[in-house]
Coordinates of C-alpha atoms and ligand atoms in Angstrom, one line a residue:
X1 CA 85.8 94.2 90.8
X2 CA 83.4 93.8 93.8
X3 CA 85.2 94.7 97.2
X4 CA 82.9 92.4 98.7
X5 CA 84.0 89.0 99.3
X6 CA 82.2 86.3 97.5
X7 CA 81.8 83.3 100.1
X8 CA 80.7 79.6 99.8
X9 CA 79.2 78.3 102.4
X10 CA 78.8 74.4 103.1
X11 CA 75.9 72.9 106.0
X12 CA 75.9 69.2 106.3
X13 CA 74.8 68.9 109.6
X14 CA 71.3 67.3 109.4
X15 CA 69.5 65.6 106.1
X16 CA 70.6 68.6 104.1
X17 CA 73.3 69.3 102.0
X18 CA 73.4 72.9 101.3
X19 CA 75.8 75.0 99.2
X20 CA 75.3 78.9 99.1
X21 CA 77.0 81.8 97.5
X22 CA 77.0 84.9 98.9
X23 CA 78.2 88.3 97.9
X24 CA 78.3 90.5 101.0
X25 CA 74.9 90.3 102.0
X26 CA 73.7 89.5 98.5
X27 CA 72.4 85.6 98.0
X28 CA 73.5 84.9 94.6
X29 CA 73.1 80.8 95.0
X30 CA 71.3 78.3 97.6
X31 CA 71.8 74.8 96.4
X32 CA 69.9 72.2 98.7
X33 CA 70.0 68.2 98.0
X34 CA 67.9 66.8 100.7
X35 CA 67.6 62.7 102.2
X36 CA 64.5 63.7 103.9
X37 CA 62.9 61.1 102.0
X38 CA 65.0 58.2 102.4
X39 CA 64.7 58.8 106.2
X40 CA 60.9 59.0 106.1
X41 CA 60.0 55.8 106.8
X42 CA 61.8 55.9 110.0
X43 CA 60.4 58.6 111.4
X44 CA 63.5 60.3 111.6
X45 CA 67.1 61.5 110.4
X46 CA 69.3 58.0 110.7
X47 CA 72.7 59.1 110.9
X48 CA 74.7 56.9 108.2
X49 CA 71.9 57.1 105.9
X50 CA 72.4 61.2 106.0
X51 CA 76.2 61.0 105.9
X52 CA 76.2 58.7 102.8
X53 CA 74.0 60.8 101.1
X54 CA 75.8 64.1 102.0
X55 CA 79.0 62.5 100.3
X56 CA 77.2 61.8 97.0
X57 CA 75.8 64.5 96.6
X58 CA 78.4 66.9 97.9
X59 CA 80.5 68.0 94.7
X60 CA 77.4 67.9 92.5
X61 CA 75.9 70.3 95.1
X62 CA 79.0 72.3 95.1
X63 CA 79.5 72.4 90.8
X64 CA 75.3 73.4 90.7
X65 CA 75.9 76.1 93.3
X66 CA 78.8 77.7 91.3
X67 CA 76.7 77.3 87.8
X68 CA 73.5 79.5 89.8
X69 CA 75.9 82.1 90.7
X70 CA 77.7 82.2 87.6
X71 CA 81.1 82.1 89.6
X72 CA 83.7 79.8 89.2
X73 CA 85.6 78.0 92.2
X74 CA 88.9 80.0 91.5
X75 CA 86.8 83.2 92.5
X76 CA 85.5 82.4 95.7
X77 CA 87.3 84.8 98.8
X78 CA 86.9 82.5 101.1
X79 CA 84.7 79.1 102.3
X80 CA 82.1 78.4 105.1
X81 CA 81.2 75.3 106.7
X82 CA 79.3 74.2 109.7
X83 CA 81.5 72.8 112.1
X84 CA 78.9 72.1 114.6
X85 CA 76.6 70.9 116.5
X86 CA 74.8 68.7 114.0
X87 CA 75.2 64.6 113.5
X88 CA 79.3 64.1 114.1
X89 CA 79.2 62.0 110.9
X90 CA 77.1 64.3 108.2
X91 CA 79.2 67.1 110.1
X92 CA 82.5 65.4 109.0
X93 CA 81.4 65.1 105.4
X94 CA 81.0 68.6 105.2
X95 CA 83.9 69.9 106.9
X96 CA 86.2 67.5 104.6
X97 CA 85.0 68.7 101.9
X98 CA 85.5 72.7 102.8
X99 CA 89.1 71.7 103.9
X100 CA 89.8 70.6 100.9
X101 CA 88.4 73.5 98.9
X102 CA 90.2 75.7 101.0
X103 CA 93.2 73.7 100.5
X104 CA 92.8 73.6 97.0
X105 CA 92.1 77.0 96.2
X106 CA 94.8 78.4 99.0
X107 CA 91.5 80.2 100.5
X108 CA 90.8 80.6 104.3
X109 CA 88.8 78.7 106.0
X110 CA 85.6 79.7 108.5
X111 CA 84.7 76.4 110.9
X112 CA 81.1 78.2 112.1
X113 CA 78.3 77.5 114.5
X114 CA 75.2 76.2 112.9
X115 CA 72.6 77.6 115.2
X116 CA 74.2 81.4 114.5
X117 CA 73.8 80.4 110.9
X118 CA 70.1 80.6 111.5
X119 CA 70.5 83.6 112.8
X120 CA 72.8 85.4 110.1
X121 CA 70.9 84.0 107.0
X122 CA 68.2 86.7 107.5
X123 CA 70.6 89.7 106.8
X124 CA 70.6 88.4 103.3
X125 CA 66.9 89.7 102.9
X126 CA 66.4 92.1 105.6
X127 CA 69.7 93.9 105.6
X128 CA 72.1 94.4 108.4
X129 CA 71.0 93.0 111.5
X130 CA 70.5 95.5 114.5
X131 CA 72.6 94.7 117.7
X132 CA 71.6 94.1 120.1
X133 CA 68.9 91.5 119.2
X134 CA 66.7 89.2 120.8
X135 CA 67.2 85.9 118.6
X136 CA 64.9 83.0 119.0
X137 CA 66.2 79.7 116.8
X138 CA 63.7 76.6 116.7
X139 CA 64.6 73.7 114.9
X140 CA 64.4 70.5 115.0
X141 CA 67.2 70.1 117.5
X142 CA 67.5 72.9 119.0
X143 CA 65.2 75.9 121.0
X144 CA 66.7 78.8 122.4
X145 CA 66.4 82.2 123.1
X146 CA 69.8 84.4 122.9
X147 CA 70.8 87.7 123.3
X148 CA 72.8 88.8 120.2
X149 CA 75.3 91.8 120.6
X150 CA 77.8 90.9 118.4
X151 CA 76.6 87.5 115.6
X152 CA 80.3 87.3 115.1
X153 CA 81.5 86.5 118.5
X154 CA 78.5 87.5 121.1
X155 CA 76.1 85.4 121.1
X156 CA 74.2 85.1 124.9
X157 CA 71.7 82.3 125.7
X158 CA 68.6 83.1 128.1
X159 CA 67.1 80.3 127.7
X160 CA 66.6 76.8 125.8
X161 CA 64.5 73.6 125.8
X162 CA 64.4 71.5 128.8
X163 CA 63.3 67.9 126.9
X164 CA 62.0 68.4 123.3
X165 CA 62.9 70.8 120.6
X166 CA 59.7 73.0 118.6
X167 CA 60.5 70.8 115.9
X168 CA 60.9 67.5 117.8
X169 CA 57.4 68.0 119.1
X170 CA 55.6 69.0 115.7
X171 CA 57.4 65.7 114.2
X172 CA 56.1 63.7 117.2
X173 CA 52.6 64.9 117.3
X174 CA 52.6 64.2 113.2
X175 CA 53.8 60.5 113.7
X176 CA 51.3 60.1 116.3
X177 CA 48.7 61.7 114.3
X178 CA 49.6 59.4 111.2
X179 CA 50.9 62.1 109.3
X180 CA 54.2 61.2 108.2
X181 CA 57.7 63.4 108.5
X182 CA 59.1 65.9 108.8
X183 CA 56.0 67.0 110.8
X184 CA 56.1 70.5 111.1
X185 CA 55.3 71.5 107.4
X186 CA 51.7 68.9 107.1
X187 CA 50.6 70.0 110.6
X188 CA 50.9 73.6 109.2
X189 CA 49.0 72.7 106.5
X190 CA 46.3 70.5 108.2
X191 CA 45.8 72.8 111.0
X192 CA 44.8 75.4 108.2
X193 CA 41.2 73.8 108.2
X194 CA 41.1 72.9 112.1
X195 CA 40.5 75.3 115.1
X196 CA 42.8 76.8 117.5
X197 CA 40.4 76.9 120.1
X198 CA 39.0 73.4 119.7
X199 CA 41.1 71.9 122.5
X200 CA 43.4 73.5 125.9
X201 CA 46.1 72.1 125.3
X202 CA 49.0 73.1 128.0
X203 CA 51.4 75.8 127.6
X204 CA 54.6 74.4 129.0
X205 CA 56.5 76.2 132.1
X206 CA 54.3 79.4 131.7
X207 CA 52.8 79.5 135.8
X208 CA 54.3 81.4 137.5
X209 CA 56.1 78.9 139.7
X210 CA 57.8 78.2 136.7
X211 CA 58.8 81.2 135.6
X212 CA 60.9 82.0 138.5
X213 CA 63.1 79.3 137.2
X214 CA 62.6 78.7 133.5
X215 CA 61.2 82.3 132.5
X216 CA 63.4 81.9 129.0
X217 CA 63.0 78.1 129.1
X218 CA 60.9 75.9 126.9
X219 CA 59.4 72.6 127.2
X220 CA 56.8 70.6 124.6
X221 CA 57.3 67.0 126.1
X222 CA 54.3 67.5 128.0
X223 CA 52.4 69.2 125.6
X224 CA 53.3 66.1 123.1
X225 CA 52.0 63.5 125.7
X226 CA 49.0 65.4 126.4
X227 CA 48.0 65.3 122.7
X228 CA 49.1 61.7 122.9
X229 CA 46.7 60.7 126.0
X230 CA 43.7 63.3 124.4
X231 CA 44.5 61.1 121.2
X232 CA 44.0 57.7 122.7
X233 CA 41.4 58.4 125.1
X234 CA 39.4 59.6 121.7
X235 CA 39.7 56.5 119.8
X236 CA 39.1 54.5 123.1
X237 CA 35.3 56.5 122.6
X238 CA 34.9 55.3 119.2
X239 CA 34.9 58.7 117.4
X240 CA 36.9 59.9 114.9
X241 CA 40.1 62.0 116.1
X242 CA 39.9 65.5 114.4
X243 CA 42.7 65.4 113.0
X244 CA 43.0 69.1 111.6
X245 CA 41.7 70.6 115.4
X246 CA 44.1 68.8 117.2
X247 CA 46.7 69.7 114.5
X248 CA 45.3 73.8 114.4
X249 CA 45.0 73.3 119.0
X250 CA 48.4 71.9 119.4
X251 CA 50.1 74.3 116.6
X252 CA 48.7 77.3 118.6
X253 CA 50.1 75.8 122.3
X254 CA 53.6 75.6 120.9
X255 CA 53.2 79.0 118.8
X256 CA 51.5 81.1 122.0
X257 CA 54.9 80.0 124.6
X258 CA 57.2 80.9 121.8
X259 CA 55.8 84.5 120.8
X260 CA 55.4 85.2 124.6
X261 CA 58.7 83.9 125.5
X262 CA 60.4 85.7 122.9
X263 CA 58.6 89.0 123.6
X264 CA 59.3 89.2 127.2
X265 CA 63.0 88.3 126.6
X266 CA 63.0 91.6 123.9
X267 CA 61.0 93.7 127.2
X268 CA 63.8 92.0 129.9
X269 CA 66.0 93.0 127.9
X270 CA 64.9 96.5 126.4
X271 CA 65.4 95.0 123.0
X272 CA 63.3 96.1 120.0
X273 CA 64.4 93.9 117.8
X274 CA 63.3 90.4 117.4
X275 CA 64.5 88.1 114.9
X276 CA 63.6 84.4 114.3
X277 CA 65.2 81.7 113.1
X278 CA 65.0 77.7 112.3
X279 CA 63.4 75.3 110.4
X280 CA 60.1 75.9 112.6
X281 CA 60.1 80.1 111.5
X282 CA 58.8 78.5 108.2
X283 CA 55.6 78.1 110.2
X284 CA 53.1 80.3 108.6
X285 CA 51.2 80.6 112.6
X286 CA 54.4 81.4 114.2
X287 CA 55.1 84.6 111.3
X288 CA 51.5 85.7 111.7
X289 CA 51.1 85.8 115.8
X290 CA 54.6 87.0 116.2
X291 CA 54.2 89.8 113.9
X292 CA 51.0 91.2 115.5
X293 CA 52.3 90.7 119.0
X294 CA 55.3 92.4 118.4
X295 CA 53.5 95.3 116.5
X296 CA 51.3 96.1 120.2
X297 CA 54.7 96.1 122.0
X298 CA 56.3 98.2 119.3
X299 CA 58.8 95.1 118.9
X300 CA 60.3 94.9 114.9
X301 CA 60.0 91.4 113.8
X302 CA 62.4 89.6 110.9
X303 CA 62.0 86.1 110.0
X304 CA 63.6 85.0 107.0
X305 CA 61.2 83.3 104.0
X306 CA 60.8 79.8 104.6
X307 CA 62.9 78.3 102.2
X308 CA 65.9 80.3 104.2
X309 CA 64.7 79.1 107.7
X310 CA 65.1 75.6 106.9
X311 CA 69.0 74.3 106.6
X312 CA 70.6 75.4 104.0
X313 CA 74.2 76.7 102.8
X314 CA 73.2 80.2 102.5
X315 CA 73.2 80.7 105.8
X316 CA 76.8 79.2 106.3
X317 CA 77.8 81.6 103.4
X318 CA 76.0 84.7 105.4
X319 CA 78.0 83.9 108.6
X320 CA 81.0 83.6 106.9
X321 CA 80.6 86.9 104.8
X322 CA 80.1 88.5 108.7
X323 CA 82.9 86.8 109.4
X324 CA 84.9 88.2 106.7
X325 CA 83.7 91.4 106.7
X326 CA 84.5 92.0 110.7
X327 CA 88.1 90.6 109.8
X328 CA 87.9 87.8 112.2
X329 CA 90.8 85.5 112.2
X330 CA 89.7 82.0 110.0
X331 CA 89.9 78.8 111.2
X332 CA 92.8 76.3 111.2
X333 CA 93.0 73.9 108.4
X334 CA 92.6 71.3 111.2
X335 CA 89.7 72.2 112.7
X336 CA 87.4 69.6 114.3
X337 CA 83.6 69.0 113.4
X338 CA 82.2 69.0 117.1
X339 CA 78.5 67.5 117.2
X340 CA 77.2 69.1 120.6
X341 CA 79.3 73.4 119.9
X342 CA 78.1 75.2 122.5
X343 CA 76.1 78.7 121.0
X344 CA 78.7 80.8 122.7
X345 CA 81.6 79.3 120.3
X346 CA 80.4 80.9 117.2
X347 CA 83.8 80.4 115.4
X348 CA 86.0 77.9 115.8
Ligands
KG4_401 O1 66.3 74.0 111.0 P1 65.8 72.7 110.4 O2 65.6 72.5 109.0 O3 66.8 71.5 110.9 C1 67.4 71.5 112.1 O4 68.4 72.2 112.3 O5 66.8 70.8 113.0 O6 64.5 72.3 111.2 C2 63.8 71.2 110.9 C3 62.5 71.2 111.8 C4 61.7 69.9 111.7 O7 61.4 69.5 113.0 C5 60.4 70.3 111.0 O8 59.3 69.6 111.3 C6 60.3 71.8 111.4 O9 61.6 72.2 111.4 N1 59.5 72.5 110.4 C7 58.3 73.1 110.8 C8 57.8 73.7 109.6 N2 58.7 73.5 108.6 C9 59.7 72.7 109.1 N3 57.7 73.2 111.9 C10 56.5 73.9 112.0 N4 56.0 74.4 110.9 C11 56.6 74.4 109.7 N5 56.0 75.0 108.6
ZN402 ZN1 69.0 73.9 111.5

């Protein structure tokens, strides 16, 4: 028998319901049902919708999951679930359904932070993660830059978003480009035929002025209105907006603050190692510039394939083998879903 403990992880925090086995730091099964397309012609995530869906598809998720893996229920050391932040509803789904599997199987219990999930899901490809790291997690929620000594329990925050998420403002700039949703994915793709260069867009709080006070801070709600204006003014000319230019111009303005941002939190820091997490890592710019950065600065990049930077329960399952492994104490059998967890509180 394997002396490392086999985990299920369970993330319902979003539009995703994701199961994952893990092994250690071995990924033996990532289950994802997705609503994304029952929420599409919104424009975005509508909360009942999501926590509906999360609860039928839950233990068809969880019996698919356990038929990848080749494990049965009865097996599993212990289970992982994101207990926050995330939509309080879809949350709840999740963490009902990990209570009672832990219940059930008399099996503790791991109540983890969702944002640390995104950064713990990359050890299951590129091995043990070196602390400290400089962790940068964009998503569609959430972008921040944190200081990672410990994943289990230190987890720092330089910096974060002032208005939008990375993701917000890719979805944003897609609707307002007629592009549909989520965004981030079909501006990657469109912008693969546009140019970079083709318009300035700005680079939010990168003067100096700013820096003083928001040196590891973001913003992209200006950036999305100046699209927005360059947009409209455009189609008040009577020419056709380019779409795959603005898509390739705007892509590189939110790709050029993160790399920098990110870089001069690992020199700040004296940190050479940089990981990257969230569903905007998938971003095929973001892996490219960040990699050849990092390699003039002698910073080591990880970013996790894309399928693994979008939510899923792998992640959940990595945490919670870390977890495990560094013998923290589990989680009571009560423990709350809690919509807006603070990074810091990695377990609860
Ligand atoms: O981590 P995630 O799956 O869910 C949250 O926790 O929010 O991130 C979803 C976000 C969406 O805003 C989506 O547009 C963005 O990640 N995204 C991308 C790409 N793929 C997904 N953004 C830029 N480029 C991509 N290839
Ligand atoms: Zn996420």
């Amino acid at each position: 028998m394997s002396s490392e403990p086999l985990v299920l992880g369970i993330e319902t925090s979003c539009d995703e319901t994701g199961v994952g086995i893990v092994r250690g730091h071995t990924l033996l099964a990532d289950t994802v049902a997705s609503s994304v397309e029952e929420h599409a012609r919104f424009g975005g995530v509508v909360p009942e919708v999501a926590s509906r869906a999360h609860l039928e598809a839950m233990v068809p998720t969880v019996e698919r999951a356990c038929t990848t893996a080749g494990v049965a229920l009865r097996d599993v050391d212990a289970i992982a679930v994101t207990a926050g932040p995330g939509l309080a509803g879809a949350l709840l789904v999740g963490v009902a359904a990990a209570k009672a599997l832990a219940l059930s199987l008399g099996k503790p219990i791991y109540g983890v932070n969702h944002l640390a999930a995104h950064v713990a899901v990359d050890q299951l490809e590129h091995g043990p993660l070196p602390e400290p790291s400089i962790a940068m997690l964009v998503s569609g929620g959430h972008s921040s830059l944190l200081r990672v000594t410990d994943l289990t329990t230190g987890v720092e925050p330089l910096g974060a978003t002032i208005d939008d998420a990375a993701g917000e403002a890719f979805d944003k700039v897609a609707r307002l480009l007629g592009l549909g949703f989520p965004g981030g994915p079909v501006i990657d793709r469109e912008a693969r035929s546009g140019s970079s260069i083709a318009i300035d867009f700005p680079r939010g709080l990168t003067t100096n002025r700013d820096l003083e006070r928001h040196r590891f801070d973001f913003s992209f709600s200006g950036l999305k209105t100046a699209v927005a204006r360059w947009v409209e003014a455009r189609e008040r000319s009577g020419e056709p907006v380019p779409i795959a230019d603005v898509a390739a111009s705007f892509q590189e303005a939110v790709v050029d603050v993160l790399v920098r941002k990110a870089l001069d939190a690992c020199a700040s820091s004296g940190v050479e190692d940089l990981v990257i997490g969230g569903g905007v890592a998938a971003n095929s710019r973001l892996r490219v510039l960040a990699e050849s950065r990092a390699a003039e600065l002698g910073v080591r990049v990880r970013v996790p394939r894309p399928g693994l930077c979008t939510d899923n329960g792998a992640m959940v399952a990595a945490l919670g083998s870390e977890m495990v492994a560094r013998g923290r104490t589990p989680s009571a059998l009560d423990l709350p879903a809690d919509s807006s967890q603070p990074i810091e509180s990695v377990l609860v």
